[in-house]
XYZ file of C-alpha atoms in Angstrom:
782
model
C -90.145 20.815 21.894
C -87.980 23.889 22.404
C -86.145 25.959 19.805
C -83.807 28.940 19.871
C -83.161 31.369 17.045
C -81.027 34.198 15.745
C -84.086 36.370 16.368
C -83.088 36.172 20.083
C -86.213 34.269 21.107
C -86.916 30.871 22.663
C -90.126 29.096 21.677
C -91.966 26.113 23.164
C -93.961 23.840 20.868
C -96.426 20.987 21.237
C -94.661 18.014 19.637
C -97.948 16.333 18.731
C -99.693 19.240 17.045
C -96.617 21.388 16.190
C -98.503 24.338 17.668
C -96.609 27.042 19.544
C -97.154 26.970 23.301
C -95.304 30.107 24.351
C -92.683 32.656 23.313
C -89.836 33.484 25.730
C -87.909 36.696 25.111
C -85.061 38.199 27.069
C -81.814 37.516 25.268
C -80.150 40.472 23.547
C -78.371 38.415 20.882
C -78.713 35.187 18.902
C -79.617 32.015 20.819
C -77.056 29.282 20.091
C -78.315 26.310 22.081
C -81.324 25.158 24.133
C -81.741 22.171 26.467
C -84.536 20.624 28.539
C -84.073 19.806 32.213
C -84.389 15.991 32.616
C -87.692 16.348 34.464
C -89.028 18.751 31.837
C -89.803 21.517 34.351
C -87.602 24.170 32.763
C -85.380 24.976 29.794
C -81.902 26.518 29.534
C -80.791 28.700 26.615
C -77.266 29.857 25.704
C -76.678 33.010 23.710
C -74.150 35.240 22.015
C -75.006 37.803 24.707
C -72.701 35.714 26.977
C -75.400 34.549 29.400
C -77.527 31.464 30.043
C -81.178 31.961 30.885
C -83.602 29.515 32.506
C -87.255 29.413 31.468
C -90.262 27.749 33.099
C -92.327 25.155 31.260
C -95.002 25.593 30.002
C -95.431 29.279 30.862
C -92.082 30.406 29.391
C -91.392 32.778 32.295
C -87.747 33.506 33.103
C -86.422 31.833 36.263
C -84.130 34.143 38.183
C -81.037 32.859 40.000
C -79.021 34.552 42.711
C -76.034 34.739 40.387
C -75.992 35.196 36.649
C -74.929 32.119 34.676
C -72.616 33.104 31.838
C -69.140 33.653 30.427
C -67.891 37.256 30.644
C -65.139 36.517 28.129
C -67.185 35.274 25.195
C -70.425 33.990 23.731
C -72.019 30.928 25.332
C -72.122 28.407 22.522
C -73.551 25.297 24.197
C -75.353 24.177 27.343
C -76.383 20.796 28.798
C -77.974 19.513 32.028
C -76.602 16.899 34.411
C -78.649 13.679 34.655
C -80.254 14.769 37.933
C -80.939 18.293 36.662
C -79.084 20.010 39.498
C -76.263 21.344 37.333
C -75.664 22.750 33.884
C -72.439 22.732 31.914
C -71.594 25.452 29.399
C -69.008 25.900 26.670
C -67.912 29.241 25.305
C -65.936 31.049 22.665
C -63.598 32.022 25.535
C -62.347 28.388 25.232
C -63.486 27.350 28.720
C -65.943 24.773 30.052
C -67.834 25.693 33.236
C -70.348 23.963 35.499
C -73.048 25.763 37.482
C -75.541 25.032 40.233
C -79.015 25.516 38.760
C -80.771 26.757 41.900
C -78.307 29.503 42.807
C -76.411 30.110 39.554
C -73.158 29.601 41.463
C -70.139 28.573 39.394
C -68.811 25.198 40.519
C -65.853 24.521 38.194
C -63.929 26.146 35.361
C -61.979 23.891 32.991
C -59.284 25.259 30.710
C -57.467 23.347 28.017
C -59.185 23.905 24.692
C -57.475 26.150 22.154
C -60.588 26.941 20.171
C -64.257 27.716 20.537
C -66.034 25.042 22.593
C -68.781 23.753 20.299
C -70.504 21.061 22.392
C -70.646 19.794 25.978
C -72.342 16.846 27.670
C -72.585 14.987 30.976
C -72.095 11.222 31.006
C -75.236 9.239 32.016
C -73.779 8.646 35.483
C -72.947 12.326 35.890
C -69.356 11.708 36.965
C -67.765 12.818 33.684
C -68.015 15.709 31.292
C -67.053 15.742 27.633
C -66.418 18.759 25.433
C -65.303 19.315 21.865
C -64.008 22.398 20.103
C -62.691 23.933 16.923
C -59.182 22.845 18.008
C -60.129 19.360 16.665
C -59.998 17.824 20.156
C -62.414 15.907 22.355
C -61.677 16.372 26.060
C -62.974 14.358 29.000
C -63.178 16.004 32.443
C -63.963 14.996 36.011
C -67.404 16.558 36.589
C -66.824 17.169 40.289
C -63.440 18.871 40.079
C -63.219 20.067 36.475
C -59.833 18.367 36.127
C -59.007 17.076 32.647
C -58.826 13.293 32.417
C -57.927 12.783 28.765
C -57.499 14.504 25.408
C -58.638 12.610 22.319
C -57.686 13.700 18.821
C -58.683 12.081 15.565
C -60.648 14.615 13.542
C -58.983 16.543 10.739
C -61.067 19.664 11.393
C -63.239 21.340 13.998
C -65.391 18.969 16.068
C -68.991 20.159 15.936
C -70.958 17.801 18.147
C -70.663 14.883 20.562
C -72.941 12.388 22.280
C -72.546 9.855 25.116
C -73.955 6.365 24.681
C -77.080 6.613 26.874
C -76.990 3.281 28.716
C -73.455 2.883 30.065
C -71.815 6.127 28.961
C -68.763 4.142 27.885
C -68.932 5.296 24.274
C -68.772 8.742 22.708
C -69.602 9.639 19.122
C -68.175 12.826 17.589
C -68.705 14.547 14.243
C -66.950 17.442 12.588
C -66.010 19.659 9.690
C -63.921 16.826 8.194
C -67.255 15.145 7.286
C -66.435 12.133 9.464
C -68.123 10.450 12.407
C -65.724 8.947 14.955
C -66.416 6.427 17.719
C -64.548 6.363 21.055
C -64.763 3.751 23.798
C -63.759 3.534 27.467
C -61.546 0.515 28.052
C -60.414 0.247 31.619
C -59.547 3.785 32.615
C -58.575 5.001 29.166
C -60.659 6.227 26.275
C -59.515 4.795 22.954
C -60.433 5.448 19.334
C -62.516 2.559 18.006
C -62.978 3.502 14.369
C -64.116 6.045 11.853
C -67.720 5.024 11.246
C -67.934 6.791 7.892
C -68.364 10.082 6.119
C -70.930 12.481 4.743
C -70.218 14.569 1.661
C -70.562 17.758 3.743
C -69.478 18.803 7.236
C -71.535 17.019 9.903
C -73.322 19.341 12.322
C -75.011 17.036 14.846
C -74.919 13.495 16.234
C -77.212 11.627 18.630
C -77.458 8.090 20.030
C -80.650 6.062 19.857
C -81.861 5.145 23.386
C -80.884 1.506 22.743
C -77.223 2.521 22.330
C -76.809 0.474 19.144
C -77.627 3.182 16.625
C -76.243 6.630 15.896
C -77.774 9.318 13.722
C -75.641 11.995 12.051
C -76.877 15.092 10.236
C -75.127 17.141 7.530
C -76.897 19.768 5.442
C -79.933 18.029 3.934
C -78.827 14.481 4.735
C -79.384 12.366 7.846
C -77.717 8.973 8.178
C -78.346 6.197 10.654
C -75.525 3.824 11.631
C -75.599 0.401 13.279
C -72.633 0.192 15.669
C -70.510 -2.888 16.369
C -70.880 -4.580 19.716
C -68.176 -3.773 22.249
C -64.985 -5.759 21.548
C -66.792 -7.792 18.877
C -64.502 -8.771 15.974
C -67.413 -9.655 13.704
C -69.344 -7.089 11.707
C -73.036 -6.817 12.571
C -75.819 -7.858 10.279
C -77.122 -5.260 7.878
C -80.626 -4.037 8.686
C -82.876 -2.346 6.150
C -84.291 1.109 6.650
C -84.267 4.611 5.286
C -84.830 6.018 1.859
C -81.489 4.963 0.407
C -79.859 1.797 1.613
C -76.501 0.112 1.417
C -77.449 -3.520 1.752
C -73.948 -4.972 1.608
C -71.325 -4.998 4.328
C -68.093 -3.138 3.820
C -64.984 -5.384 3.931
C -62.726 -4.537 6.810
C -65.326 -2.405 8.567
C -67.478 -3.297 11.548
C -70.017 -0.536 11.024
C -73.043 -0.682 8.747
C -75.010 2.249 7.432
C -78.688 1.533 7.922
C -80.218 4.407 6.058
C -79.338 7.538 4.155
C -82.181 10.013 4.492
C -81.525 12.621 1.851
C -83.189 14.714 -0.820
C -85.015 12.869 -3.573
C -82.507 14.061 -6.148
C -79.967 11.718 -4.678
C -82.108 8.629 -4.618
C -80.809 5.634 -6.398
C -77.168 6.354 -5.687
C -75.371 4.362 -3.057
C -73.828 6.133 -0.083
C -70.216 7.118 -0.546
C -69.280 7.626 3.065
C -68.441 4.067 4.089
C -64.891 3.418 5.174
C -62.944 1.455 2.632
C -60.228 -1.061 3.326
C -56.734 0.001 2.378
C -54.847 -2.293 0.014
C -51.784 -4.085 1.328
C -49.826 -6.239 -1.135
C -46.614 -6.020 -3.169
C -45.282 -3.358 -5.523
C -46.578 -0.024 -6.733
C -46.808 -0.009 -10.527
C -46.689 3.237 -12.473
C -48.407 3.480 -15.831
C -47.338 5.716 -18.664
C -48.998 9.121 -19.029
C -52.252 8.750 -20.925
C -52.755 5.156 -19.882
C -55.335 4.219 -17.253
C -53.660 4.101 -13.832
C -53.187 0.620 -12.482
C -54.376 -0.323 -9.004
C -51.301 -1.346 -7.055
C -50.953 -2.278 -3.452
C -48.626 -1.250 -0.641
C -45.259 -2.923 -0.558
C -45.274 -2.775 3.240
C -47.992 -2.346 5.834
C -46.323 -0.869 8.900
C -48.254 -1.987 11.973
C -47.440 -1.570 15.627
C -48.899 1.750 16.771
C -51.946 1.562 19.024
C -53.267 4.997 18.136
C -53.766 7.306 15.168
C -50.615 8.512 13.424
C -49.882 12.245 13.400
C -46.673 12.435 11.378
C -44.827 10.326 8.799
C -41.333 11.420 7.744
C -38.320 9.910 5.962
C -34.737 10.229 7.125
C -32.481 12.408 4.924
C -31.104 9.272 3.239
C -34.567 7.795 2.713
C -33.545 4.549 4.394
C -35.656 5.007 7.530
C -39.189 6.131 8.318
C -40.251 7.774 11.581
C -43.859 8.001 12.763
C -45.427 9.883 15.696
C -48.676 8.651 17.215
C -51.478 9.223 19.684
C -50.189 6.162 21.566
C -47.419 8.436 22.984
C -44.634 6.719 21.043
C -42.332 7.344 18.091
C -41.468 4.376 15.880
C -38.595 3.871 13.481
C -39.066 1.583 10.485
C -36.782 0.193 7.815
C -37.990 1.722 4.544
C -36.738 -1.283 2.594
C -38.239 -4.125 4.592
C -40.912 -2.373 6.628
C -39.516 -3.876 9.825
C -39.795 -2.011 13.135
C -36.316 -0.948 14.244
C -37.025 1.078 17.379
C -39.989 2.009 19.582
C -39.171 5.300 21.284
C -41.044 5.581 24.587
C -40.928 8.378 27.122
C -43.640 10.900 26.332
C -46.655 10.942 28.652
C -48.950 12.566 26.086
C -49.856 12.439 22.410
C -46.795 12.838 20.171
C -47.749 15.616 17.769
C -44.676 15.810 15.557
C -41.325 14.187 14.862
C -38.457 15.532 12.705
C -35.024 14.300 11.606
C -31.805 16.217 12.069
C -30.087 17.161 8.788
C -27.318 14.621 9.419
C -29.850 11.857 10.123
C -28.346 10.972 13.509
C -31.021 12.522 15.740
C -34.784 12.744 16.053
C -36.806 15.357 17.923
C -40.432 14.927 18.956
C -42.948 17.404 20.373
C -45.781 16.249 22.586
C -48.953 17.118 24.441
C -46.978 16.572 27.661
C -45.416 20.008 26.927
C -41.933 18.593 26.352
C -39.524 18.034 23.471
C -37.477 14.850 23.416
C -34.282 14.365 21.428
C -33.475 10.766 20.492
C -30.454 8.903 19.158
C -31.747 7.413 15.907
C -29.348 4.458 16.002
C -30.025 3.310 19.583
C -33.447 4.781 20.307
C -32.203 6.269 23.557
C -33.437 9.614 24.890
C -30.566 12.105 24.803
C -32.460 15.132 26.159
C -35.867 15.838 27.639
C -36.451 19.547 27.057
C -38.973 21.052 29.481
C -40.183 24.616 29.787
C -43.195 24.993 27.516
C -46.539 25.657 29.177
C -48.699 23.972 26.543
C -48.674 21.420 23.748
C -45.594 21.379 21.521
C -46.575 20.957 17.859
C -43.654 22.536 15.960
C -39.988 21.485 16.105
C -36.999 22.117 13.792
C -33.259 21.395 13.868
C -30.598 23.917 12.958
C -28.553 23.137 9.800
C -25.675 21.981 11.978
C -27.919 19.625 13.996
C -26.599 21.136 17.241
C -29.528 23.420 18.080
C -33.287 23.119 18.115
C -36.275 25.467 17.973
C -39.727 24.519 19.256
C -43.122 26.216 19.268
C -46.135 25.615 21.503
C -49.861 26.222 21.607
C -49.225 28.988 24.153
C -47.370 31.076 21.548
C -43.926 30.265 22.944
C -40.840 29.912 20.721
C -37.885 28.373 22.539
C -34.295 27.697 21.423
C -32.247 24.792 22.773
C -28.554 23.845 22.790
C -28.375 20.126 22.033
C -24.795 19.814 23.205
C -25.841 20.566 26.769
C -29.590 20.071 26.667
C -30.209 23.571 28.015
C -32.608 26.291 26.919
C -30.898 29.206 25.186
C -33.941 31.401 25.738
C -37.447 32.241 24.615
C -38.435 34.449 21.709
C -41.414 36.466 22.946
C -43.887 37.975 20.522
C -46.571 35.555 19.371
C -49.890 35.736 21.182
C -51.436 32.470 19.955
C -50.651 28.909 18.858
C -47.353 28.584 16.958
C -48.082 26.439 13.903
C -44.624 26.108 12.337
C -40.946 26.901 13.063
C -37.855 26.769 10.825
C -34.148 27.593 10.740
C -32.739 29.495 7.801
C -30.290 27.430 5.699
C -27.359 29.663 6.739
C -28.157 29.193 10.462
C -28.483 32.972 10.881
C -32.230 33.258 11.568
C -35.217 31.427 12.958
C -38.748 31.907 11.594
C -42.130 31.093 13.129
C -45.769 31.503 12.148
C -48.839 31.585 14.313
C -52.593 31.757 14.696
C -52.070 35.445 15.491
C -51.828 35.912 11.664
C -48.154 36.878 11.647
C -44.753 35.486 10.741
C -41.750 36.498 12.786
C -38.071 36.270 11.873
C -35.830 36.055 14.940
C -32.168 36.633 15.728
C -31.287 33.382 17.536
C -28.298 34.978 19.296
C -30.152 37.889 20.875
C -33.641 36.267 20.920
C -35.204 39.333 19.347
C -37.596 39.682 16.432
C -35.903 41.165 13.370
C -39.111 41.361 11.326
C -42.798 40.860 11.951
C -44.401 39.963 8.640
C -48.017 41.121 8.577
C -50.553 40.845 5.800
C -52.361 37.534 6.202
C -55.924 37.974 7.443
C -56.268 34.499 8.991
C -54.081 31.952 10.768
C -50.672 31.429 9.136
C -50.574 27.636 8.906
C -47.265 26.867 7.217
C -44.039 28.367 5.929
C -40.748 27.348 4.338
C -37.335 28.810 3.475
C -35.989 28.629 -0.072
C -32.875 26.428 -0.460
C -30.529 29.458 -0.501
C -32.382 31.179 2.340
C -33.180 34.325 0.384
C -36.956 33.826 0.346
C -39.620 32.770 2.817
C -43.007 31.423 1.732
C -46.093 31.372 3.929
C -49.545 29.821 3.566
C -52.647 30.865 5.451
C -56.245 29.957 6.094
C -57.066 33.155 4.186
C -56.368 31.034 1.030
C -53.303 33.050 0.007
C -49.635 32.181 -0.428
C -47.174 34.984 0.245
C -43.556 35.206 -0.838
C -41.207 37.341 1.280
C -37.618 38.521 1.023
C -36.170 36.688 4.010
C -33.353 39.212 4.427
C -35.383 42.435 4.349
C -38.907 41.282 5.211
C -40.290 42.842 2.016
C -43.311 41.231 0.395
C -42.366 39.920 -3.057
C -45.670 38.370 -4.157
C -49.163 37.575 -2.960
C -50.265 34.463 -4.858
C -54.007 33.940 -5.166
C -55.959 31.146 -6.777
C -56.774 28.622 -4.076
C -60.344 28.331 -2.837
C -59.463 26.723 0.487
C -57.031 27.260 3.329
C -53.384 26.501 2.552
C -52.089 23.322 4.180
C -48.424 23.273 3.063
C -45.795 25.190 1.098
C -42.368 24.021 -0.066
C -39.574 24.986 -2.447
C -38.037 22.789 -5.113
C -34.428 21.918 -4.184
C -33.353 21.965 -7.847
C -35.299 24.812 -9.474
C -36.990 28.150 -8.872
C -40.387 26.536 -8.367
C -42.512 26.470 -5.231
C -45.677 24.500 -4.540
C -48.674 25.039 -2.310
C -51.325 22.520 -1.271
C -54.774 23.501 -0.109
C -57.976 22.223 1.440
C -59.581 22.816 -1.976
C -57.772 19.626 -3.147
C -55.645 21.536 -5.638
C -51.834 21.763 -5.713
C -50.426 24.835 -7.431
C -46.840 25.377 -8.581
C -45.479 28.938 -8.623
C -42.449 30.357 -10.442
C -40.540 32.427 -7.875
C -38.468 34.153 -10.570
C -41.316 35.220 -12.801
C -43.653 35.545 -9.778
C -46.492 33.770 -11.537
C -48.391 30.522 -11.519
C -46.610 27.745 -13.411
C -48.916 24.742 -13.077
C -52.183 23.644 -11.478
C -52.783 20.051 -10.357
C -56.467 19.408 -9.793
C -57.621 16.585 -7.524
C -54.339 16.707 -5.582
C -54.410 17.224 -1.835
C -50.672 17.095 -1.149
C -47.353 17.415 -2.914
C -43.649 17.053 -2.216
C -40.374 17.606 -4.005
C -38.128 14.605 -4.371
C -34.459 14.300 -5.209
C -33.310 14.059 -8.814
C -35.687 16.800 -9.974
C -38.922 14.967 -9.204
C -42.277 16.276 -8.015
C -44.761 14.013 -6.257
C -48.478 14.807 -5.998
C -51.235 12.787 -4.417
C -55.002 12.897 -4.123
C -55.609 12.036 -0.484
C -59.207 11.073 -1.232
C -58.759 8.775 -4.228
C -55.117 7.852 -3.623
C -53.885 8.671 -7.153
C -50.108 9.202 -7.133
C -48.392 11.114 -9.911
C -44.712 11.770 -10.600
C -43.666 14.859 -12.565
C -40.440 15.977 -14.180
C -38.862 19.209 -12.896
C -38.645 21.897 -14.161
C -40.711 20.954 -17.224
C -43.619 19.726 -15.012
C -44.324 16.908 -17.464
C -46.171 13.849 -16.209
C -43.888 10.834 -15.973
C -46.110 8.215 -14.379
C -49.236 7.717 -12.296
C -50.812 4.988 -10.190
C -53.345 4.297 -7.476
C -52.418 3.884 -3.822
C -54.621 3.614 -0.752
C -57.618 5.922 -0.258
C -58.434 8.352 2.576
C -54.812 9.326 3.161
C -54.204 11.615 6.120
C -50.498 12.310 5.628
C -47.965 11.255 2.989
C -44.185 11.465 2.715
C -41.956 10.932 -0.324
C -38.279 9.949 -0.298
C -37.764 9.879 -4.059
C -38.207 6.122 -4.306
C -40.795 5.359 -1.621
C -44.175 6.773 -0.619
C -45.408 6.341 2.963
C -49.079 7.061 3.744
C -50.984 7.219 7.012
C -54.693 6.539 6.597
C -57.557 8.466 8.171
C -58.956 6.582 11.161
C -56.297 3.829 11.105
C -53.165 3.240 13.178
C -50.917 1.847 10.440
C -48.774 3.237 7.632
C -48.939 1.777 4.124
C -45.667 2.125 2.234
C -45.191 1.868 -1.532
C -41.972 1.519 -3.461
C -41.991 3.266 -6.827
C -39.740 2.687 -9.812
C -38.722 6.243 -10.565
C -38.453 7.033 -14.256
C -34.913 7.845 -15.351
C -34.701 10.960 -17.480
C -31.132 10.979 -18.736
C -32.015 11.530 -22.408
C -33.669 14.953 -22.195
C -32.002 16.211 -25.373
C -32.679 13.033 -27.323
C -35.167 13.410 -30.191
C -38.732 12.367 -29.412
C -38.352 9.049 -31.240
C -35.722 7.895 -28.748
C -36.700 9.923 -25.725
C -39.004 7.170 -24.539
C -36.256 4.632 -24.981
C -33.956 6.742 -22.838
C -36.452 7.105 -20.004
C -37.265 4.204 -17.699
C -40.525 3.628 -15.856
C -42.137 0.709 -14.070
C -45.246 -0.591 -15.744
C -47.917 -2.689 -14.075
C -49.732 -5.651 -15.555
C -53.540 -5.614 -15.370
C -54.883 -6.296 -11.888
C -56.354 -9.603 -12.968
C -52.911 -10.912 -13.910
C -50.868 -12.775 -11.314
C -47.694 -12.652 -13.351
C -45.040 -10.110 -12.330
C -44.712 -6.926 -14.348
C -42.689 -7.160 -17.521
C -39.377 -5.409 -16.935
C -36.291 -4.492 -18.960
C -33.750 -1.678 -18.881
C -32.529 0.819 -21.402
C -30.395 3.852 -20.445
C -27.418 5.813 -21.687
C -25.573 5.312 -18.423
C -26.107 1.578 -18.109
C -23.864 -1.248 -19.212
C -20.243 -1.479 -20.347
C -19.038 0.845 -23.052
C -18.265 -0.972 -26.321
C -14.810 -0.610 -27.762
C -16.146 0.059 -31.230
C -19.580 0.498 -32.690
C -19.874 0.244 -36.481
C -22.227 2.676 -38.147
C -25.122 0.860 -39.784
C -25.999 1.697 -43.331
C -29.720 1.553 -42.651
C -32.155 1.350 -39.801
C -34.477 -1.644 -39.982
C -38.160 -0.812 -40.094
C -39.985 -2.377 -37.165
C -42.721 -4.789 -37.880
C -46.214 -3.604 -37.066
C -47.602 -7.003 -36.175
C -46.701 -10.032 -34.150
C -43.525 -11.840 -35.148
C -44.427 -14.932 -37.109
C -40.954 -16.399 -37.345
C -37.717 -16.551 -35.423
C -35.488 -17.261 -38.436
C -32.217 -15.378 -38.864
C -32.536 -11.765 -39.983
C -36.183 -11.398 -39.015
C -37.231 -9.228 -36.130
C -38.765 -10.831 -33.108
C -39.996 -9.464 -29.834
C -38.640 -10.365 -26.463
C -40.784 -10.045 -23.390
C -38.694 -10.344 -20.292
C -40.749 -11.500 -17.331
C -39.080 -11.619 -13.952
C -39.008 -15.115 -12.570
C -39.745 -16.679 -15.980
C -37.321 -19.381 -17.150
C -36.707 -18.003 -20.623
C -37.291 -15.138 -23.038
C -40.583 -15.544 -24.856
C -41.895 -14.207 -28.136
C -44.716 -11.704 -27.877
C -46.471 -8.792 -29.550
C -44.430 -6.164 -31.318
C -46.542 -3.194 -30.198
C -46.437 -1.996 -26.649
C -49.572 -2.268 -24.557
C -50.885 -0.366 -21.613
C -50.289 -3.360 -19.418
C -46.694 -4.270 -20.193
C -43.451 -3.196 -21.760
C -42.187 -4.980 -24.868
C -38.819 -4.530 -26.488
C -38.217 -5.316 -30.152
C -34.966 -7.213 -30.714
C -33.376 -8.783 -33.807
C -32.939 -12.514 -33.667
C -29.981 -13.591 -31.573
C -28.229 -16.821 -32.528
C -28.173 -19.665 -30.051
C -25.554 -19.133 -27.380
C -25.933 -15.368 -27.388
C -22.527 -14.841 -28.978
C -23.556 -12.775 -31.974
C -26.326 -11.157 -33.956
C -27.724 -11.530 -37.418
C -25.849 -9.572 -40.119
C -27.079 -6.056 -40.814
C -28.875 -5.607 -37.536
C -28.148 -2.772 -35.118
C -27.933 -4.863 -31.938
C -24.319 -5.580 -31.011
C -22.742 -7.770 -28.297
C -20.270 -6.085 -25.911
C -18.637 -9.056 -24.275
C -21.140 -9.127 -21.403
C -24.031 -11.601 -21.627
C -26.253 -9.150 -19.705
C -25.521 -6.108 -21.877
C -26.046 -5.145 -25.502
C -25.655 -1.898 -27.440
C -28.306 -0.502 -29.767
C -27.159 1.870 -32.494
C -29.100 4.002 -34.962
C -28.444 7.218 -36.890
C -29.986 9.072 -33.951
C -27.470 7.758 -31.416
C -26.384 4.772 -29.365
C -27.593 3.425 -26.043
C -26.606 0.578 -23.775
C -29.168 -2.091 -22.995
C -28.781 -4.041 -19.784
C -30.879 -7.151 -19.250
C -31.651 -8.059 -15.620
C -30.740 -11.637 -14.698
C -33.708 -13.986 -14.762
C -35.423 -14.018 -11.422
C -33.928 -10.703 -10.303
C -36.620 -8.403 -8.935
C -34.904 -5.091 -9.381
C -37.209 -3.192 -11.752
C -36.004 -2.044 -15.152
C -38.193 -0.706 -17.894
C -38.093 0.921 -21.291
C -41.529 2.451 -21.803
C -43.200 2.686 -25.172
C -46.360 4.503 -26.031
C -49.221 2.306 -27.207
C -48.562 1.444 -30.832
C -44.888 2.517 -30.750
C -41.839 0.311 -30.981
C -38.100 0.874 -30.893
């Protein structure tokens, strides 16, 4: 065996006795990687001192080459031999991959393309291909002879730490990364495709290796090693589970073709089943929202949007919420009907991965940025390409429309910020200043400025007319990942990997606040359109709400990976891991409803009535329609506040009957010409109605699709909504004397009156599936 250490040494060991054979010294800095030549005659070591050294076996003497093997621009992070041992490939923090002739040390190729530290390299078993992975989250495949890039594969949510070729055919690659996932890729024809996410560890995965038989993969994270049984190539059936290891999962996972064989971990974890298996996302009918304090129901997606043949990068709603646009690794943009889930358009034209797609403010146009270094502008109604905007020298990941929808700004991985005139399709110019990847771009609401943020740790505010930087906003100590303008354009918020959120005066560039509290890098920031609140989401799975007037923290949502502001003063938060969706009132930040959606969400969008989720490792979007609680009785006393607010309530999962629905709101129904004031308010019964005789209270449970109104329990339950009504005489033309329920000349509407106020009650026609609800707390009645 061979090992390398931070003590700058390389040591050879006898694998049978574990005794040290020799000590090789010569590096001047930490040794990052070691590799045996295939014939075992020598060893290569890569170091932070920027060189690769070769050592003889078993004497450990350094083998000199005519030319020094190394990277002058950065530490050598990884090294690997070709199958015949005549070449080595190296990866470096200078973001390049290089191949070398072993005998002479002569450089053969230099491959550029990564935008982060190259963490692992490998030759394919045939020696004709190279693969490399990096902190830029990408796996790249190269021609070993020329160094020319063949394909870029993206699917990890964080840095990719290790890769391995399948040893027999070389037509599969396994990768692992900081996102705790292990991904499988397969060569089909001339293209590499993503097969599936095999599963997850609880911690970032550091290494992966294939078994010589090609059917098993081992992944290592911290103190845990897991062995996986892979599916056969193109086999639709899951393999049989095979025992092994210290902790076993002996049952197959529905919807997955990969089985975990063993989980080799510390004894303290024994007895618990592995939690890394991929779970099937639910795809069924309507998303039910339970009342605060009640256990969330487990709903299913109202639509499962399928059609993409690659992972989905972006999900976004049109300004009206009627359409959904998705951007994918399959080089296409798709438009979907948010109501039916039907595919409306497939926008083809890009020759590379589509990284992002955005809507114009008027909803007529779409713009997409791609790995082919272009921006395309599309007509949303016809799907036709209006402009292909070329000029960037690297991947385009950030795009934004001007408020008037007639201009566009785009940012690339090369640090370029370009402005475009959409009336002519020409470039207005380039804003020069950023030195690294541009992560986000935005127009100010008044169309006067453009802002951008970058991996160079700065934000820049530009004058779009003169293409000059007005301000350079410094202060973040790591990559600035995201930013957003306030609705009136007076403030600019930024989030960084340094775990801070900063609030700036957008007109003067002055720092207003430096918000701290997150324990992970910031992933998104956004302003409420109806209040002075701002939210930030972080990798620590916490969403925080900040008051931009008081410059303080207003609310903390634990177990929430993402959040978005909706129309009508709503806030949406979601736990991407568990799929719990919650709706909050703004600005009170009171919980209105919560429910379960699909798990392992990668990206989520919220239109105010619909949630669209892309799932990690899958190429579909699951869409849920929510019944948004109406909050038009804010000033009503507590006793009637629940009657004035509407929310959809789900039946228990075991029930096949549709959710019980009804409607009660101050704005609904015809206005009665006269409403007599009752002399007393009847006291609700606390038990089930035992009679339906005149003058006695009964309970109506309105079930959609049911042929009639049925009697039921007086008290509300956590599974359904019940509404207490006085007895109505046959024919529906009147009510019992002394009761507060009055007819208004409309068989679908009634008016309820009490000393606390009046409200209209509209009953949905039988069989109508539009949701109405009047929520009651458990034990309450109205």
